[in-house]
Amino acid sequence: MRPLIGISCCVKPFGPSGMPNHAASDHYVRVVLGPVGGMPVLLPAAGEDVSRELLSRLDGLLLTGSRSNVCPVYYDGPDHAEGTPEDQARDATTLPLIRAAIAAGVPLLAICRGFQELNVALGGSLDQRVQDLEGRMDHSTPTDQTIARVRTGKAHPVRIEPGSSLARLWAGLDYDAGTVPVNSLHNQAVRRPAPRLRPEAWAPDGTIEAASIEDAPGFALGVQWHPEYDWERDALSRRIFDRFGQAAVSHAARRNAGAGLPTPIAAE
Ligand SMILES: N[C@@H](CCC(=O)NCCCC(=O)O)C(=O)O
């Protein structure tokens, strides 16, 4: 039996009427079915704290990227500029879920918006338009960019902290820790790291691009880039999902042992 991996959804308008739907990109479902070796479970943006209902049944939590942005009210930030997309239902669901998952040792992988949620959930803050800040790069991709290899292609290098959990996760792989190429599809970024956020990778302009969580009992990693676009082509991206999947299998084994159930195995 595969470990159950919760994938965060966004509320998105769908169809001619713009009916609100709960949605997550197929890339996240594919990567969970693939290198993670889990069974994806889409988690609705319930608009409330559902962590008690969910966490005892999940073996991992994947916090997805999204064009929407964490509401500044959660980090005492200035209001967003007019037209900046938000998703309050998602925020109200994911922020408490992140805190509860980390406390319970449920493996957690946070990507892009998910990484920003991780920082805010633990008490950090965000810059809302990095490209407007003195000395900073433009980390965004034009919303009308339809050429996939441009929109999701490698955009800048990141420097990885030697000895960090990310460096340990990538042990044995051939790469230059000073210039790991990553894609970049974000306007926002970590401003004030949360007290337990341990930055582990930086863009050339100092933007925090990855972090682990101090004293987290389980796997807990956040990345600002999108490894789900590259796992079929590069070993570093794939390794992130491999290790997340292994952590989910271990968590499931502990969870099922407690319930007297058979130990799940990750798909080959
Ligand atoms: N909206 C936030 C987070 C950016 C993010 O998650 N980007 C992924 C968008 C989905 C896609 O186009 O693949 C920000 O702008 O920083």
mmCIF file of C-alpha atoms and ligand atoms in Angstrom:
data_model
loop_
_atom_site.group_PDB
_atom_site.id
_atom_site.type_symbol
_atom_site.label_atom_id
_atom_site.label_comp_id
_atom_site.label_asym_id
_atom_site.label_seq_id
_atom_site.Cartn_x
_atom_site.Cartn_y
_atom_site.Cartn_z
ATOM 1 C CA MET A 1 0.000 0.000 0.000
ATOM 2 C CA ARG A 2 1.418 3.414 -0.933
ATOM 3 C CA PRO A 3 1.747 6.118 1.734
ATOM 4 C CA LEU A 4 -0.989 8.768 1.524
ATOM 5 C CA ILE A 5 0.344 12.167 0.497
ATOM 6 C CA GLY A 6 -1.870 15.206 0.968
ATOM 7 C CA ILE A 7 -1.548 17.784 -1.819
ATOM 8 C CA SER A 8 -2.776 21.306 -1.052
ATOM 9 C CA CYS A 9 -5.402 22.699 -3.426
ATOM 10 C CA CYS A 10 -6.240 26.256 -4.373
ATOM 11 C CA VAL A 11 -9.699 27.685 -4.985
ATOM 12 C CA LYS A 12 -9.760 28.539 -8.689
ATOM 13 C CA PRO A 13 -12.525 29.707 -11.015
ATOM 14 C CA PHE A 14 -13.472 27.020 -13.528
ATOM 15 C CA GLY A 15 -15.454 26.973 -16.728
ATOM 16 C CA PRO A 16 -17.581 29.683 -18.391
ATOM 17 C CA SER A 17 -19.309 30.589 -15.127
ATOM 18 C CA GLY A 18 -16.039 30.824 -13.182
ATOM 19 C CA MET A 19 -17.438 28.381 -10.645
ATOM 20 C CA PRO A 20 -14.954 28.044 -7.746
ATOM 21 C CA ASN A 21 -13.163 24.693 -7.851
ATOM 22 C CA HIS A 22 -10.466 23.158 -5.647
ATOM 23 C CA ALA A 23 -7.469 22.452 -7.872
ATOM 24 C CA ALA A 24 -3.825 21.384 -7.901
ATOM 25 C CA SER A 25 -1.538 21.053 -10.909
ATOM 26 C CA ASP A 26 -1.157 17.635 -12.491
ATOM 27 C CA HIS A 27 2.619 18.006 -11.968
ATOM 28 C CA TYR A 28 2.085 17.449 -8.228
ATOM 29 C CA VAL A 29 -0.103 14.385 -8.752
ATOM 30 C CA ARG A 30 2.438 12.909 -11.225
ATOM 31 C CA VAL A 31 5.420 13.485 -8.948
ATOM 32 C CA VAL A 32 3.640 11.864 -5.996
ATOM 33 C CA LEU A 33 2.634 8.846 -8.110
ATOM 34 C CA GLY A 34 6.166 8.790 -9.564
ATOM 35 C CA PRO A 35 9.347 9.408 -7.567
ATOM 36 C CA VAL A 36 7.584 10.003 -4.230
ATOM 37 C CA GLY A 37 5.951 6.573 -4.553
ATOM 38 C CA GLY A 38 2.834 7.721 -2.730
ATOM 39 C CA MET A 39 -0.886 7.928 -3.305
ATOM 40 C CA PRO A 40 -1.984 11.543 -3.860
ATOM 41 C CA VAL A 41 -4.931 12.894 -1.876
ATOM 42 C CA LEU A 42 -6.078 16.361 -2.898
ATOM 43 C CA LEU A 43 -6.695 18.512 0.165
ATOM 44 C CA PRO A 44 -9.403 21.139 -0.380
ATOM 45 C CA ALA A 45 -8.864 24.732 0.608
ATOM 46 C CA ALA A 46 -11.403 24.210 3.369
ATOM 47 C CA GLY A 47 -11.102 27.721 4.720
ATOM 48 C CA GLU A 48 -10.573 26.454 8.243
ATOM 49 C CA ASP A 49 -8.190 24.384 10.352
ATOM 50 C CA VAL A 50 -8.764 20.748 9.409
ATOM 51 C CA SER A 51 -5.440 19.448 10.675
ATOM 52 C CA ARG A 52 -6.948 17.293 13.446
ATOM 53 C CA GLU A 53 -9.191 15.575 10.886
ATOM 54 C CA LEU A 54 -6.437 15.076 8.322
ATOM 55 C CA LEU A 55 -3.062 14.549 9.883
ATOM 56 C CA SER A 56 -3.773 11.242 11.611
ATOM 57 C CA ARG A 57 -4.597 9.830 8.158
ATOM 58 C CA LEU A 58 -1.705 11.326 6.137
ATOM 59 C CA ASP A 59 1.842 10.069 5.682
ATOM 60 C CA GLY A 60 3.107 13.213 3.986
ATOM 61 C CA LEU A 61 2.077 16.751 3.082
ATOM 62 C CA LEU A 62 3.002 18.445 -0.187
ATOM 63 C CA LEU A 63 2.389 22.197 -0.214
ATOM 64 C CA THR A 64 2.064 23.328 -3.791
ATOM 65 C CA GLY A 65 2.981 26.374 -5.761
ATOM 66 C CA SER A 66 0.307 28.818 -6.857
ATOM 67 C CA ARG A 67 -0.083 32.193 -8.481
ATOM 68 C CA SER A 68 -2.013 33.283 -5.430
ATOM 69 C CA ASN A 69 -0.217 34.798 -2.450
ATOM 70 C CA VAL A 70 -0.360 34.407 1.312
ATOM 71 C CA CYS A 71 -2.543 37.166 2.749
ATOM 72 C CA PRO A 72 -0.345 39.817 4.443
ATOM 73 C CA VAL A 73 -2.613 39.759 7.485
ATOM 74 C CA TYR A 74 -0.828 36.563 8.513
ATOM 75 C CA TYR A 75 2.554 38.282 8.738
ATOM 76 C CA ASP A 76 1.595 41.901 9.501
ATOM 77 C CA GLY A 77 2.615 42.905 6.006
ATOM 78 C CA PRO A 78 1.249 45.822 3.974
ATOM 79 C CA ASP A 79 -1.880 45.168 1.930
ATOM 80 C CA HIS A 80 -1.175 43.646 -1.446
ATOM 81 C CA ALA A 81 -1.174 45.910 -4.475
ATOM 82 C CA GLU A 82 -4.517 46.032 -6.243
ATOM 83 C CA GLY A 83 -5.058 42.893 -8.326
ATOM 84 C CA THR A 84 -2.551 40.705 -6.478
ATOM 85 C CA PRO A 85 -4.158 37.240 -6.344
ATOM 86 C CA GLU A 86 -4.954 35.854 -2.897
ATOM 87 C CA ASP A 87 -6.607 32.659 -1.635
ATOM 88 C CA GLN A 88 -7.822 33.139 1.909
ATOM 89 C CA ALA A 89 -9.467 29.713 2.001
ATOM 90 C CA ARG A 90 -6.132 28.088 1.207
ATOM 91 C CA ASP A 91 -4.268 30.182 3.804
ATOM 92 C CA ALA A 92 -6.780 29.301 6.519
ATOM 93 C CA THR A 93 -6.285 25.610 5.716
ATOM 94 C CA THR A 94 -2.553 25.310 5.106
ATOM 95 C CA LEU A 95 -1.066 27.564 7.787
ATOM 96 C CA PRO A 96 -2.428 25.594 10.775
ATOM 97 C CA LEU A 97 -1.875 22.347 8.870
ATOM 98 C CA ILE A 98 1.823 23.157 8.468
ATOM 99 C CA ARG A 99 2.268 23.853 12.175
ATOM 100 C CA ALA A 100 0.450 20.655 13.133
ATOM 101 C CA ALA A 101 2.287 18.512 10.562
ATOM 102 C CA ILE A 102 5.688 19.679 11.780
ATOM 103 C CA ALA A 103 4.721 19.118 15.408
ATOM 104 C CA ALA A 104 3.450 15.621 14.598
ATOM 105 C CA GLY A 105 6.489 14.701 12.498
ATOM 106 C CA VAL A 106 4.406 14.235 9.347
ATOM 107 C CA PRO A 107 6.867 14.618 6.437
ATOM 108 C CA LEU A 108 6.382 17.978 4.735
ATOM 109 C CA LEU A 109 7.684 19.281 1.418
ATOM 110 C CA ALA A 110 6.841 22.918 0.659
ATOM 111 C CA ILE A 111 7.261 24.308 -2.874
ATOM 112 C CA CYS A 112 7.205 27.979 -3.880
ATOM 113 C CA ARG A 113 3.960 29.327 -2.375
ATOM 114 C CA GLY A 114 4.159 26.382 -0.047
ATOM 115 C CA PHE A 115 7.629 27.524 1.049
ATOM 116 C CA GLN A 116 6.262 30.992 1.717
ATOM 117 C CA GLU A 117 3.402 29.472 3.707
ATOM 118 C CA LEU A 118 5.937 27.444 5.702
ATOM 119 C CA ASN A 119 7.797 30.607 6.666
ATOM 120 C CA VAL A 120 4.625 32.548 7.537
ATOM 121 C CA ALA A 121 3.069 29.631 9.441
ATOM 122 C CA LEU A 122 6.123 29.560 11.731
ATOM 123 C CA GLY A 123 6.227 33.316 12.299
ATOM 124 C CA GLY A 124 8.188 34.739 9.391
ATOM 125 C CA SER A 125 7.293 37.438 6.877
ATOM 126 C CA LEU A 126 7.422 37.968 3.110
ATOM 127 C CA ASP A 127 8.513 40.558 0.612
ATOM 128 C CA GLN A 128 5.688 40.958 -1.887
ATOM 129 C CA ARG A 129 7.495 42.122 -5.023
ATOM 130 C CA VAL A 130 11.154 41.186 -4.816
ATOM 131 C CA GLN A 131 11.834 42.666 -8.244
ATOM 132 C CA ASP A 132 10.979 46.129 -6.909
ATOM 133 C CA LEU A 133 13.588 45.945 -4.145
ATOM 134 C CA GLU A 134 16.984 47.634 -4.512
ATOM 135 C CA GLY A 135 19.676 45.200 -5.600
ATOM 136 C CA ARG A 136 17.318 42.283 -6.079
ATOM 137 C CA MET A 137 16.592 40.206 -9.177
ATOM 138 C CA ASP A 138 13.293 39.657 -10.950
ATOM 139 C CA HIS A 139 12.378 36.116 -9.896
ATOM 140 C CA SER A 140 9.065 36.099 -11.706
ATOM 141 C CA THR A 141 7.902 34.667 -15.002
ATOM 142 C CA PRO A 142 5.427 36.690 -17.065
ATOM 143 C CA THR A 143 1.925 35.327 -16.505
ATOM 144 C CA ASP A 144 1.381 35.332 -20.276
ATOM 145 C CA GLN A 145 4.555 33.341 -20.979
ATOM 146 C CA THR A 146 3.183 30.272 -22.739
ATOM 147 C CA ILE A 147 6.467 28.707 -23.833
ATOM 148 C CA ALA A 148 6.995 26.051 -21.181
ATOM 149 C CA ARG A 149 10.769 25.863 -21.503
ATOM 150 C CA VAL A 150 10.940 29.601 -20.870
ATOM 151 C CA ARG A 151 8.335 29.707 -18.123
ATOM 152 C CA THR A 152 9.740 26.743 -16.193
ATOM 153 C CA GLY A 153 13.320 26.672 -17.471
ATOM 154 C CA LYS A 154 16.379 27.164 -15.267
ATOM 155 C CA ALA A 155 16.550 30.866 -14.458
ATOM 156 C CA HIS A 156 19.348 31.442 -11.945
ATOM 157 C CA PRO A 157 21.833 29.595 -9.745
ATOM 158 C CA VAL A 158 21.481 29.036 -6.015
ATOM 159 C CA ARG A 159 24.249 28.481 -3.486
ATOM 160 C CA ILE A 160 23.740 25.555 -1.114
ATOM 161 C CA GLU A 161 24.983 25.717 2.501
ATOM 162 C CA PRO A 162 27.635 23.017 3.000
ATOM 163 C CA GLY A 163 26.559 20.490 5.627
ATOM 164 C CA SER A 164 22.928 21.587 5.385
ATOM 165 C CA SER A 165 20.079 19.085 5.271
ATOM 166 C CA LEU A 166 19.741 19.794 1.555
ATOM 167 C CA ALA A 167 23.466 19.114 1.048
ATOM 168 C CA ARG A 168 23.066 15.858 2.996
ATOM 169 C CA LEU A 169 19.975 14.957 0.987
ATOM 170 C CA TRP A 170 21.994 15.425 -2.205
ATOM 171 C CA ALA A 171 24.994 13.418 -0.904
ATOM 172 C CA GLY A 172 26.630 11.372 -3.642
ATOM 173 C CA LEU A 173 25.187 13.432 -6.490
ATOM 174 C CA ASP A 174 27.459 15.363 -8.816
ATOM 175 C CA TYR A 175 26.796 19.105 -8.567
ATOM 176 C CA ASP A 176 28.497 22.394 -7.746
ATOM 177 C CA ALA A 177 27.079 23.625 -4.424
ATOM 178 C CA GLY A 178 27.898 27.179 -5.449
ATOM 179 C CA THR A 179 25.839 27.246 -8.605
ATOM 180 C CA VAL A 180 22.870 24.896 -8.642
ATOM 181 C CA PRO A 181 20.584 25.994 -11.504
ATOM 182 C CA VAL A 182 16.903 26.363 -10.583
ATOM 183 C CA ASN A 183 13.738 27.642 -12.191
ATOM 184 C CA SER A 184 12.049 30.741 -10.845
ATOM 185 C CA LEU A 185 8.331 31.585 -10.932
ATOM 186 C CA HIS A 186 7.734 33.889 -7.993
ATOM 187 C CA ASN A 187 7.260 37.550 -7.102
ATOM 188 C CA GLN A 188 7.322 37.046 -3.357
ATOM 189 C CA ALA A 189 10.043 35.672 -1.084
ATOM 190 C CA VAL A 190 11.092 35.241 2.530
ATOM 191 C CA ARG A 191 11.680 38.633 4.130
ATOM 192 C CA ARG A 192 12.104 37.758 7.846
ATOM 193 C CA PRO A 193 12.843 34.069 8.312
ATOM 194 C CA ALA A 194 10.686 32.413 10.961
ATOM 195 C CA PRO A 195 12.581 31.669 14.201
ATOM 196 C CA ARG A 196 12.862 27.959 13.342
ATOM 197 C CA LEU A 197 13.468 28.430 9.619
ATOM 198 C CA ARG A 198 17.039 27.399 8.784
ATOM 199 C CA PRO A 199 17.953 28.950 5.421
ATOM 200 C CA GLU A 200 20.047 26.555 3.318
ATOM 201 C CA ALA A 201 20.155 28.049 -0.191
ATOM 202 C CA TRP A 202 20.368 31.553 -1.599
ATOM 203 C CA ALA A 203 20.017 33.214 -4.996
ATOM 204 C CA PRO A 204 22.797 35.585 -6.105
ATOM 205 C CA ASP A 205 20.743 38.563 -4.807
ATOM 206 C CA GLY A 206 20.430 37.015 -1.339
ATOM 207 C CA THR A 207 16.881 35.719 -1.778
ATOM 208 C CA ILE A 208 16.370 32.689 0.460
ATOM 209 C CA GLU A 209 15.632 29.782 -1.876
ATOM 210 C CA ALA A 210 15.445 26.778 0.470
ATOM 211 C CA ALA A 211 15.232 26.030 4.164
ATOM 212 C CA SER A 212 14.787 23.270 6.702
ATOM 213 C CA ILE A 213 13.105 23.581 10.102
ATOM 214 C CA GLU A 214 15.114 23.594 13.342
ATOM 215 C CA ASP A 215 14.228 20.657 15.618
ATOM 216 C CA ALA A 216 11.578 19.289 13.264
ATOM 217 C CA PRO A 217 10.888 15.687 14.360
ATOM 218 C CA GLY A 218 10.268 14.634 10.759
ATOM 219 C CA PHE A 219 11.254 15.504 7.194
ATOM 220 C CA ALA A 220 10.559 19.220 6.689
ATOM 221 C CA LEU A 221 11.984 21.017 3.661
ATOM 222 C CA GLY A 222 10.915 24.074 1.724
ATOM 223 C CA VAL A 223 12.180 25.227 -1.667
ATOM 224 C CA GLN A 224 11.312 28.410 -3.527
ATOM 225 C CA TRP A 225 11.909 26.787 -6.905
ATOM 226 C CA HIS A 226 9.881 24.011 -8.593
ATOM 227 C CA PRO A 227 11.607 20.610 -8.660
ATOM 228 C CA GLU A 228 8.350 19.058 -9.890
ATOM 229 C CA TYR A 229 9.109 20.488 -13.337
ATOM 230 C CA ASP A 230 12.557 18.905 -13.526
ATOM 231 C CA TRP A 231 12.542 15.547 -11.722
ATOM 232 C CA GLU A 232 12.488 13.550 -14.954
ATOM 233 C CA ARG A 233 15.585 15.407 -16.207
ATOM 234 C CA ASP A 234 17.767 16.105 -13.215
ATOM 235 C CA ALA A 235 18.956 13.975 -10.324
ATOM 236 C CA LEU A 236 18.866 16.791 -7.739
ATOM 237 C CA SER A 237 15.151 17.386 -8.275
ATOM 238 C CA ARG A 238 14.386 13.692 -8.252
ATOM 239 C CA ARG A 239 16.370 13.130 -5.055
ATOM 240 C CA ILE A 240 14.189 15.645 -3.180
ATOM 241 C CA PHE A 241 11.105 13.607 -4.018
ATOM 242 C CA ASP A 242 12.830 10.262 -3.375
ATOM 243 C CA ARG A 243 13.763 11.324 0.150
ATOM 244 C CA PHE A 244 10.340 12.835 0.815
ATOM 245 C CA GLY A 245 8.792 9.529 -0.269
ATOM 246 C CA GLN A 246 11.111 7.507 1.947
ATOM 247 C CA ALA A 247 10.188 9.707 4.884
ATOM 248 C CA ALA A 248 6.494 9.140 4.109
ATOM 249 C CA VAL A 249 6.974 5.372 4.004
ATOM 250 C CA SER A 250 8.723 5.463 7.375
ATOM 251 C CA HIS A 251 5.994 7.643 8.833
ATOM 252 C CA ALA A 252 3.327 5.321 7.480
ATOM 253 C CA ALA A 253 5.077 2.318 9.005
ATOM 254 C CA ARG A 254 5.065 4.010 12.407
ATOM 255 C CA ARG A 255 1.454 5.087 11.989
ATOM 256 C CA ASN A 256 0.275 1.658 10.898
ATOM 257 C CA ALA A 257 2.288 -0.184 13.523
ATOM 258 C CA GLY A 258 0.409 1.870 16.072
ATOM 259 C CA ALA A 259 -2.880 0.803 14.459
ATOM 260 C CA GLY A 260 -1.842 -2.815 13.893
ATOM 261 C CA LEU A 261 -2.027 -2.351 10.081
ATOM 262 C CA PRO A 262 0.377 -3.715 7.418
ATOM 263 C CA THR A 263 3.424 -1.559 6.636
ATOM 264 C CA PRO A 264 3.015 0.338 3.323
ATOM 265 C CA ILE A 265 5.765 0.139 0.750
ATOM 266 C CA ALA A 266 6.821 2.861 -1.662
ATOM 267 C CA ALA A 267 6.228 1.948 -5.302
ATOM 268 C CA GLU A 268 9.344 0.701 -7.068
HETATM 269 N N1 LIG B 1 2.418 33.517 -5.817
HETATM 270 C C1 LIG B 1 3.669 33.395 -5.098
HETATM 271 C C2 LIG B 1 4.185 31.974 -5.197
HETATM 272 C C3 LIG B 1 4.641 31.672 -6.580
HETATM 273 C C4 LIG B 1 4.377 30.259 -7.045
HETATM 274 O O1 LIG B 1 4.019 29.365 -6.293
HETATM 275 N N2 LIG B 1 4.534 30.098 -8.354
HETATM 276 C C5 LIG B 1 4.074 28.942 -9.041
HETATM 277 C C6 LIG B 1 2.965 29.360 -9.975
HETATM 278 C C7 LIG B 1 2.371 28.154 -10.655
HETATM 279 C C8 LIG B 1 2.973 27.999 -12.000
HETATM 280 O O2 LIG B 1 2.865 28.972 -12.761
HETATM 281 O O3 LIG B 1 3.538 26.931 -12.263
HETATM 282 C C9 LIG B 1 4.704 34.377 -5.631
HETATM 283 O O4 LIG B 1 4.436 35.002 -6.683
HETATM 284 O O5 LIG B 1 5.774 34.496 -5.010
#
